[in-house]
PDB file of N, CA and C in Angstrom:
ATOM      1  N   UNK A   1      -8.922 143.958 -87.364  1.00  0.00           N
ATOM      2  CA  UNK A   1      -8.976 142.563 -87.011  1.00  0.00           C
ATOM      3  C   UNK A   1      -7.692 141.763 -87.422  1.00  0.00           C
ATOM      4  N   UNK A   2      -6.922 141.377 -86.554  1.00  0.00           N
ATOM      5  CA  UNK A   2      -5.657 140.604 -86.966  1.00  0.00           C
ATOM      6  C   UNK A   2      -5.880 139.233 -87.381  1.00  0.00           C
ATOM      7  N   UNK A   3      -5.130 138.799 -88.326  1.00  0.00           N
ATOM      8  CA  UNK A   3      -5.292 137.432 -88.834  1.00  0.00           C
ATOM      9  C   UNK A   3      -4.467 136.471 -87.957  1.00  0.00           C
ATOM     10  N   UNK A   4      -5.043 135.385 -87.715  1.00  0.00           N
ATOM     11  CA  UNK A   4      -4.336 134.374 -86.934  1.00  0.00           C
ATOM     12  C   UNK A   4      -3.191 133.601 -88.002  1.00  0.00           C
ATOM     13  N   UNK A   5      -2.017 133.535 -87.525  1.00  0.00           N
ATOM     14  CA  UNK A   5      -1.108 132.901 -88.482  1.00  0.00           C
ATOM     15  C   UNK A   5      -1.137 131.368 -88.195  1.00  0.00           C
ATOM     16  N   UNK A   6      -0.948 130.624 -89.256  1.00  0.00           N
ATOM     17  CA  UNK A   6      -0.836 129.275 -89.094  1.00  0.00           C
ATOM     18  C   UNK A   6       0.359 128.654 -88.549  1.00  0.00           C
ATOM     19  N   UNK A   7       0.380 127.883 -87.662  1.00  0.00           N
ATOM     20  CA  UNK A   7       1.477 127.368 -86.954  1.00  0.00           C
ATOM     21  C   UNK A   7       2.012 126.005 -87.774  1.00  0.00           C
ATOM     22  N   UNK A   8       3.132 126.004 -88.366  1.00  0.00           N
ATOM     23  CA  UNK A   8       3.559 124.831 -89.095  1.00  0.00           C
ATOM     24  C   UNK A   8       3.845 123.616 -88.069  1.00  0.00           C
ATOM     25  N   UNK A   9       3.302 122.515 -88.427  1.00  0.00           N
ATOM     26  CA  UNK A   9       3.555 121.267 -87.544  1.00  0.00           C
ATOM     27  C   UNK A   9       4.105 120.276 -88.301  1.00  0.00           C
ATOM     28  N   UNK A  10       4.947 119.446 -87.693  1.00  0.00           N
ATOM     29  CA  UNK A  10       5.724 118.284 -88.322  1.00  0.00           C
ATOM     30  C   UNK A  10       5.646 117.174 -87.226  1.00  0.00           C
ATOM     31  N   UNK A  11       5.841 115.952 -87.831  1.00  0.00           N
ATOM     32  CA  UNK A  11       5.867 114.674 -86.990  1.00  0.00           C
ATOM     33  C   UNK A  11       7.174 114.218 -86.816  1.00  0.00           C
ATOM     34  N   UNK A  12       7.532 114.017 -85.493  1.00  0.00           N
ATOM     35  CA  UNK A  12       8.850 113.364 -85.023  1.00  0.00           C
ATOM     36  C   UNK A  12       9.008 112.033 -85.540  1.00  0.00           C
ATOM     37  N   UNK A  13       9.990 111.636 -86.142  1.00  0.00           N
ATOM     38  CA  UNK A  13      10.186 110.244 -86.570  1.00  0.00           C
ATOM     39  C   UNK A  13      10.487 109.401 -85.360  1.00  0.00           C
ATOM     40  N   UNK A  14      10.905 109.867 -84.308  1.00  0.00           N
ATOM     41  CA  UNK A  14      11.178 108.924 -83.127  1.00  0.00           C
ATOM     42  C   UNK A  14       9.920 108.502 -82.321  1.00  0.00           C
ATOM     43  N   UNK A  15       9.276 109.606 -81.922  1.00  0.00           N
ATOM     44  CA  UNK A  15       8.048 109.464 -81.009  1.00  0.00           C
ATOM     45  C   UNK A  15       6.720 109.418 -81.740  1.00  0.00           C
ATOM     46  N   UNK A  16       6.593 109.960 -83.006  1.00  0.00           N
ATOM     47  CA  UNK A  16       5.408 109.885 -83.774  1.00  0.00           C
ATOM     48  C   UNK A  16       4.460 111.106 -83.252  1.00  0.00           C
ATOM     49  N   UNK A  17       4.989 111.959 -82.392  1.00  0.00           N
ATOM     50  CA  UNK A  17       4.275 113.207 -81.987  1.00  0.00           C
ATOM     51  C   UNK A  17       4.184 114.149 -83.175  1.00  0.00           C
ATOM     52  N   UNK A  18       3.197 114.899 -83.141  1.00  0.00           N
ATOM     53  CA  UNK A  18       2.954 116.034 -83.972  1.00  0.00           C
ATOM     54  C   UNK A  18       3.122 117.290 -83.236  1.00  0.00           C
ATOM     55  N   UNK A  19       4.351 118.096 -83.520  1.00  0.00           N
ATOM     56  CA  UNK A  19       4.721 119.132 -82.768  1.00  0.00           C
ATOM     57  C   UNK A  19       5.012 120.347 -83.684  1.00  0.00           C
ATOM     58  N   UNK A  20       4.937 121.482 -83.003  1.00  0.00           N
ATOM     59  CA  UNK A  20       5.393 122.815 -83.686  1.00  0.00           C
ATOM     60  C   UNK A  20       6.739 122.631 -84.083  1.00  0.00           C
ATOM     61  N   UNK A  21       6.892 123.157 -85.542  1.00  0.00           N
ATOM     62  CA  UNK A  21       8.176 122.942 -86.178  1.00  0.00           C
ATOM     63  C   UNK A  21       9.398 123.606 -85.606  1.00  0.00           C
ATOM     64  N   UNK A  22       9.134 124.776 -84.799  1.00  0.00           N
ATOM     65  CA  UNK A  22      10.115 125.238 -84.160  1.00  0.00           C
ATOM     66  C   UNK A  22      10.719 124.516 -82.921  1.00  0.00           C
ATOM     67  N   UNK A  23       9.978 123.597 -82.473  1.00  0.00           N
ATOM     68  CA  UNK A  23      10.521 122.763 -81.427  1.00  0.00           C
ATOM     69  C   UNK A  23      11.173 121.423 -81.928  1.00  0.00           C
ATOM     70  N   UNK A  24      11.377 121.322 -83.266  1.00  0.00           N
ATOM     71  CA  UNK A  24      11.968 120.139 -83.810  1.00  0.00           C
ATOM     72  C   UNK A  24      13.276 120.489 -84.345  1.00  0.00           C
ATOM     73  N   UNK A  25      14.169 119.406 -84.749  1.00  0.00           N
ATOM     74  CA  UNK A  25      15.290 119.597 -85.406  1.00  0.00           C
ATOM     75  C   UNK A  25      15.194 118.778 -86.647  1.00  0.00           C
ATOM     76  N   UNK A  26      15.563 119.354 -87.838  1.00  0.00           N
ATOM     77  CA  UNK A  26      15.530 118.816 -89.065  1.00  0.00           C
ATOM     78  C   UNK A  26      16.863 118.024 -89.422  1.00  0.00           C
ATOM     79  N   UNK A  27      16.706 116.852 -89.891  1.00  0.00           N
ATOM     80  CA  UNK A  27      17.862 116.022 -90.377  1.00  0.00           C
ATOM     81  C   UNK A  27      17.606 115.822 -91.858  1.00  0.00           C
ATOM     82  N   UNK A  28      18.708 115.987 -92.664  1.00  0.00           N
ATOM     83  CA  UNK A  28      18.403 116.110 -94.229  1.00  0.00           C
ATOM     84  C   UNK A  28      19.348 114.990 -94.882  1.00  0.00           C
ATOM     85  N   UNK A  29      18.768 114.474 -95.890  1.00  0.00           N
ATOM     86  CA  UNK A  29      19.629 113.574 -96.874  1.00  0.00           C
ATOM     87  C   UNK A  29      19.454 114.217 -98.111  1.00  0.00           C
ATOM     88  N   UNK A  30      20.608 114.753 -98.711  1.00  0.00           N
ATOM     89  CA  UNK A  30      20.647 115.522 -99.996  1.00  0.00           C
ATOM     90  C   UNK A  30      20.726 114.466-101.180  1.00  0.00           C
ATOM     91  N   UNK A  31      20.714 114.960-102.411  1.00  0.00           N
ATOM     92  CA  UNK A  31      20.905 114.179-103.536  1.00  0.00           C
ATOM     93  C   UNK A  31      22.070 113.191-103.641  1.00  0.00           C
ATOM     94  N   UNK A  32      23.189 113.676-103.013  1.00  0.00           N
ATOM     95  CA  UNK A  32      24.372 112.970-103.020  1.00  0.00           C
ATOM     96  C   UNK A  32      24.360 111.929-101.949  1.00  0.00           C
ATOM     97  N   UNK A  33      23.319 111.722-101.181  1.00  0.00           N
ATOM     98  CA  UNK A  33      23.276 110.778-100.161  1.00  0.00           C
ATOM     99  C   UNK A  33      23.901 111.076 -98.789  1.00  0.00           C
ATOM    100  N   UNK A  34      24.281 112.356 -98.656  1.00  0.00           N
ATOM    101  CA  UNK A  34      24.864 112.865 -97.347  1.00  0.00           C
ATOM    102  C   UNK A  34      23.898 113.237 -96.499  1.00  0.00           C
ATOM    103  N   UNK A  35      24.023 112.651 -95.163  1.00  0.00           N
ATOM    104  CA  UNK A  35      23.012 113.002 -94.129  1.00  0.00           C
ATOM    105  C   UNK A  35      23.719 113.980 -93.207  1.00  0.00           C
ATOM    106  N   UNK A  36      22.874 115.071 -92.942  1.00  0.00           N
ATOM    107  CA  UNK A  36      23.501 116.076 -91.843  1.00  0.00           C
ATOM    108  C   UNK A  36      22.451 116.665 -91.113  1.00  0.00           C
ATOM    109  N   UNK A  37      22.760 117.446 -90.094  1.00  0.00           N
ATOM    110  CA  UNK A  37      21.742 118.298 -89.186  1.00  0.00           C
ATOM    111  C   UNK A  37      21.594 119.562 -89.928  1.00  0.00           C
ATOM    112  N   UNK A  38      20.259 120.050 -90.088  1.00  0.00           N
ATOM    113  CA  UNK A  38      20.041 121.258 -90.767  1.00  0.00           C
ATOM    114  C   UNK A  38      19.390 122.267 -89.866  1.00  0.00           C
ATOM    115  N   UNK A  39      20.298 123.101 -89.191  1.00  0.00           N
ATOM    116  CA  UNK A  39      19.892 123.898 -88.194  1.00  0.00           C
ATOM    117  C   UNK A  39      18.913 125.104 -88.639  1.00  0.00           C
ATOM    118  N   UNK A  40      18.948 125.494 -89.942  1.00  0.00           N
ATOM    119  CA  UNK A  40      18.134 126.409 -90.592  1.00  0.00           C
ATOM    120  C   UNK A  40      16.847 125.864 -90.987  1.00  0.00           C
ATOM    121  N   UNK A  41      16.652 124.664 -91.253  1.00  0.00           N
ATOM    122  CA  UNK A  41      15.477 123.988 -91.727  1.00  0.00           C
ATOM    123  C   UNK A  41      15.096 124.243 -93.224  1.00  0.00           C
ATOM    124  N   UNK A  42      16.031 124.763 -93.934  1.00  0.00           N
ATOM    125  CA  UNK A  42      15.769 125.198 -95.286  1.00  0.00           C
ATOM    126  C   UNK A  42      16.712 124.535 -96.333  1.00  0.00           C
ATOM    127  N   UNK A  43      17.533 123.555 -95.864  1.00  0.00           N
ATOM    128  CA  UNK A  43      18.500 123.033 -96.849  1.00  0.00           C
ATOM    129  C   UNK A  43      17.632 122.086 -97.901  1.00  0.00           C
ATOM    130  N   UNK A  44      18.260 121.932 -99.040  1.00  0.00           N
ATOM    131  CA  UNK A  44      17.551 121.110-100.053  1.00  0.00           C
ATOM    132  C   UNK A  44      17.753 119.504 -99.730  1.00  0.00           C
ATOM    133  N   UNK A  45      16.649 118.745 -99.915  1.00  0.00           N
ATOM    134  CA  UNK A  45      16.930 117.391 -99.623  1.00  0.00           C
ATOM    135  C   UNK A  45      15.615 116.874 -98.932  1.00  0.00           C
ATOM    136  N   UNK A  46      15.584 115.658 -98.616  1.00  0.00           N
ATOM    137  CA  UNK A  46      14.629 114.972 -97.861  1.00  0.00           C
ATOM    138  C   UNK A  46      14.875 115.197 -96.406  1.00  0.00           C
ATOM    139  N   UNK A  47      13.671 115.754 -95.746  1.00  0.00           N
ATOM    140  CA  UNK A  47      13.981 115.920 -94.363  1.00  0.00           C
ATOM    141  C   UNK A  47      13.139 115.164 -93.452  1.00  0.00           C
ATOM    142  N   UNK A  48      13.710 114.933 -92.264  1.00  0.00           N
ATOM    143  CA  UNK A  48      13.107 114.219 -91.160  1.00  0.00           C
ATOM    144  C   UNK A  48      13.195 114.973 -89.906  1.00  0.00           C
ATOM    145  N   UNK A  49      12.253 114.820 -88.995  1.00  0.00           N
ATOM    146  CA  UNK A  49      12.467 115.785 -87.803  1.00  0.00           C
ATOM    147  C   UNK A  49      12.334 114.802 -86.681  1.00  0.00           C
ATOM    148  N   UNK A  50      13.071 115.389 -85.571  1.00  0.00           N
ATOM    149  CA  UNK A  50      13.046 114.803 -84.139  1.00  0.00           C
ATOM    150  C   UNK A  50      12.794 115.896 -83.273  1.00  0.00           C
ATOM    151  N   UNK A  51      12.290 115.727 -82.117  1.00  0.00           N
ATOM    152  CA  UNK A  51      12.103 116.593 -80.842  1.00  0.00           C
ATOM    153  C   UNK A  51      13.346 117.115 -80.317  1.00  0.00           C
ATOM    154  N   UNK A  52      13.485 118.454 -80.063  1.00  0.00           N
ATOM    155  CA  UNK A  52      14.718 118.812 -79.445  1.00  0.00           C
ATOM    156  C   UNK A  52      14.641 118.412 -77.945  1.00  0.00           C
ATOM    157  N   UNK A  53      15.120 117.194 -77.723  1.00  0.00           N
ATOM    158  CA  UNK A  53      15.030 116.487 -76.472  1.00  0.00           C
ATOM    159  C   UNK A  53      16.077 115.507 -76.314  1.00  0.00           C
ATOM    160  N   UNK A  54      16.845 115.572 -75.255  1.00  0.00           N
ATOM    161  CA  UNK A  54      17.947 114.544 -75.079  1.00  0.00           C
ATOM    162  C   UNK A  54      17.591 113.135 -75.164  1.00  0.00           C
ATOM    163  N   UNK A  55      16.558 112.821 -74.488  1.00  0.00           N
ATOM    164  CA  UNK A  55      15.884 111.398 -74.467  1.00  0.00           C
ATOM    165  C   UNK A  55      15.564 110.913 -75.834  1.00  0.00           C
ATOM    166  N   UNK A  56      15.033 111.871 -76.675  1.00  0.00           N
ATOM    167  CA  UNK A  56      14.727 111.530 -78.084  1.00  0.00           C
ATOM    168  C   UNK A  56      15.768 111.232 -78.920  1.00  0.00           C
ATOM    169  N   UNK A  57      16.846 112.026 -78.624  1.00  0.00           N
ATOM    170  CA  UNK A  57      18.092 111.853 -79.550  1.00  0.00           C
ATOM    171  C   UNK A  57      18.756 110.603 -79.176  1.00  0.00           C
ATOM    172  N   UNK A  58      18.792 110.193 -77.883  1.00  0.00           N
ATOM    173  CA  UNK A  58      19.377 109.032 -77.534  1.00  0.00           C
ATOM    174  C   UNK A  58      18.635 107.752 -78.068  1.00  0.00           C
ATOM    175  N   UNK A  59      17.284 107.896 -77.963  1.00  0.00           N
ATOM    176  CA  UNK A  59      16.309 106.838 -78.502  1.00  0.00           C
ATOM    177  C   UNK A  59      16.624 106.691 -79.961  1.00  0.00           C
ATOM    178  N   UNK A  60      16.779 107.816 -80.784  1.00  0.00           N
ATOM    179  CA  UNK A  60      17.098 107.746 -82.263  1.00  0.00           C
ATOM    180  C   UNK A  60      18.306 106.999 -82.412  1.00  0.00           C
ATOM    181  N   UNK A  61      19.283 107.165 -81.675  1.00  0.00           N
ATOM    182  CA  UNK A  61      20.481 106.266 -81.811  1.00  0.00           C
ATOM    183  C   UNK A  61      20.245 104.794 -81.587  1.00  0.00           C
ATOM    184  N   UNK A  62      19.516 104.535 -80.408  1.00  0.00           N
ATOM    185  CA  UNK A  62      19.301 103.208 -80.006  1.00  0.00           C
ATOM    186  C   UNK A  62      18.453 102.453 -81.101  1.00  0.00           C
ATOM    187  N   UNK A  63      17.669 103.168 -81.674  1.00  0.00           N
ATOM    188  CA  UNK A  63      16.591 102.501 -82.666  1.00  0.00           C
ATOM    189  C   UNK A  63      17.181 102.598 -84.012  1.00  0.00           C
ATOM    190  N   UNK A  64      18.249 103.508 -84.143  1.00  0.00           N
ATOM    191  CA  UNK A  64      18.892 103.642 -85.576  1.00  0.00           C
ATOM    192  C   UNK A  64      17.746 104.162 -86.556  1.00  0.00           C
ATOM    193  N   UNK A  65      17.012 105.224 -86.130  1.00  0.00           N
ATOM    194  CA  UNK A  65      15.722 105.662 -86.747  1.00  0.00           C
ATOM    195  C   UNK A  65      16.147 106.211 -88.262  1.00  0.00           C
ATOM    196  N   UNK A  66      17.255 106.822 -88.367  1.00  0.00           N
ATOM    197  CA  UNK A  66      17.602 107.462 -89.679  1.00  0.00           C
ATOM    198  C   UNK A  66      18.051 106.426 -90.747  1.00  0.00           C
ATOM    199  N   UNK A  67      18.497 105.314 -90.194  1.00  0.00           N
ATOM    200  CA  UNK A  67      18.717 104.223 -91.268  1.00  0.00           C
ATOM    201  C   UNK A  67      17.503 103.796 -91.890  1.00  0.00           C
ATOM    202  N   UNK A  68      16.430 103.613 -91.162  1.00  0.00           N
ATOM    203  CA  UNK A  68      15.044 103.268 -91.645  1.00  0.00           C
ATOM    204  C   UNK A  68      14.434 104.308 -92.423  1.00  0.00           C
ATOM    205  N   UNK A  69      14.510 105.536 -91.939  1.00  0.00           N
ATOM    206  CA  UNK A  69      13.785 106.762 -92.663  1.00  0.00           C
ATOM    207  C   UNK A  69      14.426 106.994 -93.908  1.00  0.00           C
ATOM    208  N   UNK A  70      15.824 107.021 -94.190  1.00  0.00           N
ATOM    209  CA  UNK A  70      16.405 107.408 -95.257  1.00  0.00           C
ATOM    210  C   UNK A  70      16.828 106.151 -96.069  1.00  0.00           C
ATOM    211  N   UNK A  71      16.643 104.959 -95.647  1.00  0.00           N
ATOM    212  CA  UNK A  71      17.128 103.729 -96.300  1.00  0.00           C
ATOM    213  C   UNK A  71      18.465 103.641 -96.719  1.00  0.00           C
ATOM    214  N   UNK A  72      19.359 104.105 -95.835  1.00  0.00           N
ATOM    215  CA  UNK A  72      20.736 103.946 -95.974  1.00  0.00           C
ATOM    216  C   UNK A  72      21.384 103.690 -94.591  1.00  0.00           C
ATOM    217  N   UNK A  73      22.694 103.233 -94.573  1.00  0.00           N
ATOM    218  CA  UNK A  73      23.470 103.008 -93.369  1.00  0.00           C
ATOM    219  C   UNK A  73      23.944 104.318 -92.904  1.00  0.00           C
ATOM    220  N   UNK A  74      23.596 104.772 -91.599  1.00  0.00           N
ATOM    221  CA  UNK A  74      23.893 106.035 -91.182  1.00  0.00           C
ATOM    222  C   UNK A  74      25.082 105.646 -90.177  1.00  0.00           C
ATOM    223  N   UNK A  75      26.265 106.458 -90.167  1.00  0.00           N
ATOM    224  CA  UNK A  75      27.367 106.175 -89.333  1.00  0.00           C
ATOM    225  C   UNK A  75      27.078 106.406 -87.901  1.00  0.00           C
ATOM    226  N   UNK A  76      27.653 105.783 -87.167  1.00  0.00           N
ATOM    227  CA  UNK A  76      27.541 105.864 -85.635  1.00  0.00           C
ATOM    228  C   UNK A  76      27.990 107.169 -85.162  1.00  0.00           C
ATOM    229  N   UNK A  77      28.868 107.791 -85.646  1.00  0.00           N
ATOM    230  CA  UNK A  77      29.379 109.046 -85.374  1.00  0.00           C
ATOM    231  C   UNK A  77      28.378 110.109 -85.694  1.00  0.00           C
ATOM    232  N   UNK A  78      27.510 109.982 -86.596  1.00  0.00           N
ATOM    233  CA  UNK A  78      26.484 110.935 -86.877  1.00  0.00           C
ATOM    234  C   UNK A  78      25.525 111.033 -85.759  1.00  0.00           C
ATOM    235  N   UNK A  79      25.171 109.902 -85.253  1.00  0.00           N
ATOM    236  CA  UNK A  79      24.137 109.869 -83.967  1.00  0.00           C
ATOM    237  C   UNK A  79      24.842 110.415 -82.928  1.00  0.00           C
ATOM    238  N   UNK A  80      26.199 110.248 -82.673  1.00  0.00           N
ATOM    239  CA  UNK A  80      26.872 110.888 -81.511  1.00  0.00           C
ATOM    240  C   UNK A  80      26.940 112.420 -81.649  1.00  0.00           C
ATOM    241  N   UNK A  81      27.184 112.903 -82.872  1.00  0.00           N
ATOM    242  CA  UNK A  81      27.103 114.322 -83.138  1.00  0.00           C
ATOM    243  C   UNK A  81      25.745 114.827 -82.909  1.00  0.00           C
ATOM    244  N   UNK A  82      24.701 114.000 -83.432  1.00  0.00           N
ATOM    245  CA  UNK A  82      23.303 114.533 -83.090  1.00  0.00           C
ATOM    246  C   UNK A  82      22.930 114.708 -81.592  1.00  0.00           C
ATOM    247  N   UNK A  83      23.449 113.774 -80.865  1.00  0.00           N
ATOM    248  CA  UNK A  83      23.057 113.756 -79.353  1.00  0.00           C
ATOM    249  C   UNK A  83      23.874 114.999 -78.816  1.00  0.00           C
ATOM    250  N   UNK A  84      25.051 115.308 -79.185  1.00  0.00           N
ATOM    251  CA  UNK A  84      25.781 116.525 -78.672  1.00  0.00           C
ATOM    252  C   UNK A  84      25.105 117.840 -79.078  1.00  0.00           C
ATOM    253  N   UNK A  85      24.757 117.789 -80.395  1.00  0.00           N
ATOM    254  CA  UNK A  85      24.066 119.004 -80.914  1.00  0.00           C
ATOM    255  C   UNK A  85      22.734 119.231 -80.173  1.00  0.00           C
ATOM    256  N   UNK A  86      21.923 118.164 -79.951  1.00  0.00           N
ATOM    257  CA  UNK A  86      20.533 118.336 -79.247  1.00  0.00           C
ATOM    258  C   UNK A  86      20.929 118.831 -77.878  1.00  0.00           C
ATOM    259  N   UNK A  87      21.891 118.154 -77.148  1.00  0.00           N
ATOM    260  CA  UNK A  87      22.179 118.509 -75.688  1.00  0.00           C
ATOM    261  C   UNK A  87      22.654 120.058 -75.647  1.00  0.00           C
ATOM    262  N   UNK A  88      23.446 120.506 -76.608  1.00  0.00           N
ATOM    263  CA  UNK A  88      23.808 121.851 -76.589  1.00  0.00           C
ATOM    264  C   UNK A  88      22.681 122.836 -76.790  1.00  0.00           C
ATOM    265  N   UNK A  89      21.746 122.473 -77.718  1.00  0.00           N
ATOM    266  CA  UNK A  89      20.495 123.287 -77.989  1.00  0.00           C
ATOM    267  C   UNK A  89      19.687 123.374 -76.822  1.00  0.00           C
ATOM    268  N   UNK A  90      19.454 122.279 -76.179  1.00  0.00           N
ATOM    269  CA  UNK A  90      18.574 122.179 -74.904  1.00  0.00           C
ATOM    270  C   UNK A  90      19.187 123.113 -73.878  1.00  0.00           C
ATOM    271  N   UNK A  91      20.473 122.926 -73.669  1.00  0.00           N
ATOM    272  CA  UNK A  91      21.089 123.768 -72.648  1.00  0.00           C
ATOM    273  C   UNK A  91      20.859 125.352 -72.951  1.00  0.00           C
ATOM    274  N   UNK A  92      21.077 125.844 -74.199  1.00  0.00           N
ATOM    275  CA  UNK A  92      20.964 127.088 -74.685  1.00  0.00           C
ATOM    276  C   UNK A  92      19.452 127.618 -74.446  1.00  0.00           C
ATOM    277  N   UNK A  93      18.487 126.779 -74.692  1.00  0.00           N
ATOM    278  CA  UNK A  93      17.146 127.117 -74.420  1.00  0.00           C
ATOM    279  C   UNK A  93      16.859 127.216 -73.030  1.00  0.00           C
ATOM    280  N   UNK A  94      17.521 126.349 -72.029  1.00  0.00           N
ATOM    281  CA  UNK A  94      17.318 126.568 -70.655  1.00  0.00           C
ATOM    282  C   UNK A  94      17.914 127.799 -70.011  1.00  0.00           C
ATOM    283  N   UNK A  95      18.885 128.314 -70.871  1.00  0.00           N
ATOM    284  CA  UNK A  95      19.479 129.578 -70.384  1.00  0.00           C
ATOM    285  C   UNK A  95      18.721 130.768 -70.869  1.00  0.00           C
ATOM    286  N   UNK A  96      17.682 130.469 -71.711  1.00  0.00           N
ATOM    287  CA  UNK A  96      17.075 131.686 -72.282  1.00  0.00           C
ATOM    288  C   UNK A  96      17.736 132.301 -73.499  1.00  0.00           C
ATOM    289  N   UNK A  97      18.700 131.671 -74.020  1.00  0.00           N
ATOM    290  CA  UNK A  97      19.441 132.227 -75.154  1.00  0.00           C
ATOM    291  C   UNK A  97      18.752 131.977 -76.639  1.00  0.00           C
ATOM    292  N   UNK A  98      17.848 131.235 -76.689  1.00  0.00           N
ATOM    293  CA  UNK A  98      17.188 130.989 -77.836  1.00  0.00           C
ATOM    294  C   UNK A  98      15.631 130.934 -77.707  1.00  0.00           C
TER     295      UNK A  98
END
């Protein structure tokens, strides 16, 4: 009899949905206060998740979600990089590369 593995779930800071961790993108704020995208999901620091969805990334920029989540001013360029990264990942998944 095979054991059923627990599926890790996380909450998106934009939509509030609880989703499978594999369908989310982790954003990290480390001890130095640097905020960056964590493609591995294993970097040290405080993490926040958003769904890998173009609309959600655009909404994150519009609402400036990570300013509130991390309590610091996040550069506009970070949000632009985030939108580009999510768009790239969505296209790769659409092609079946991931």
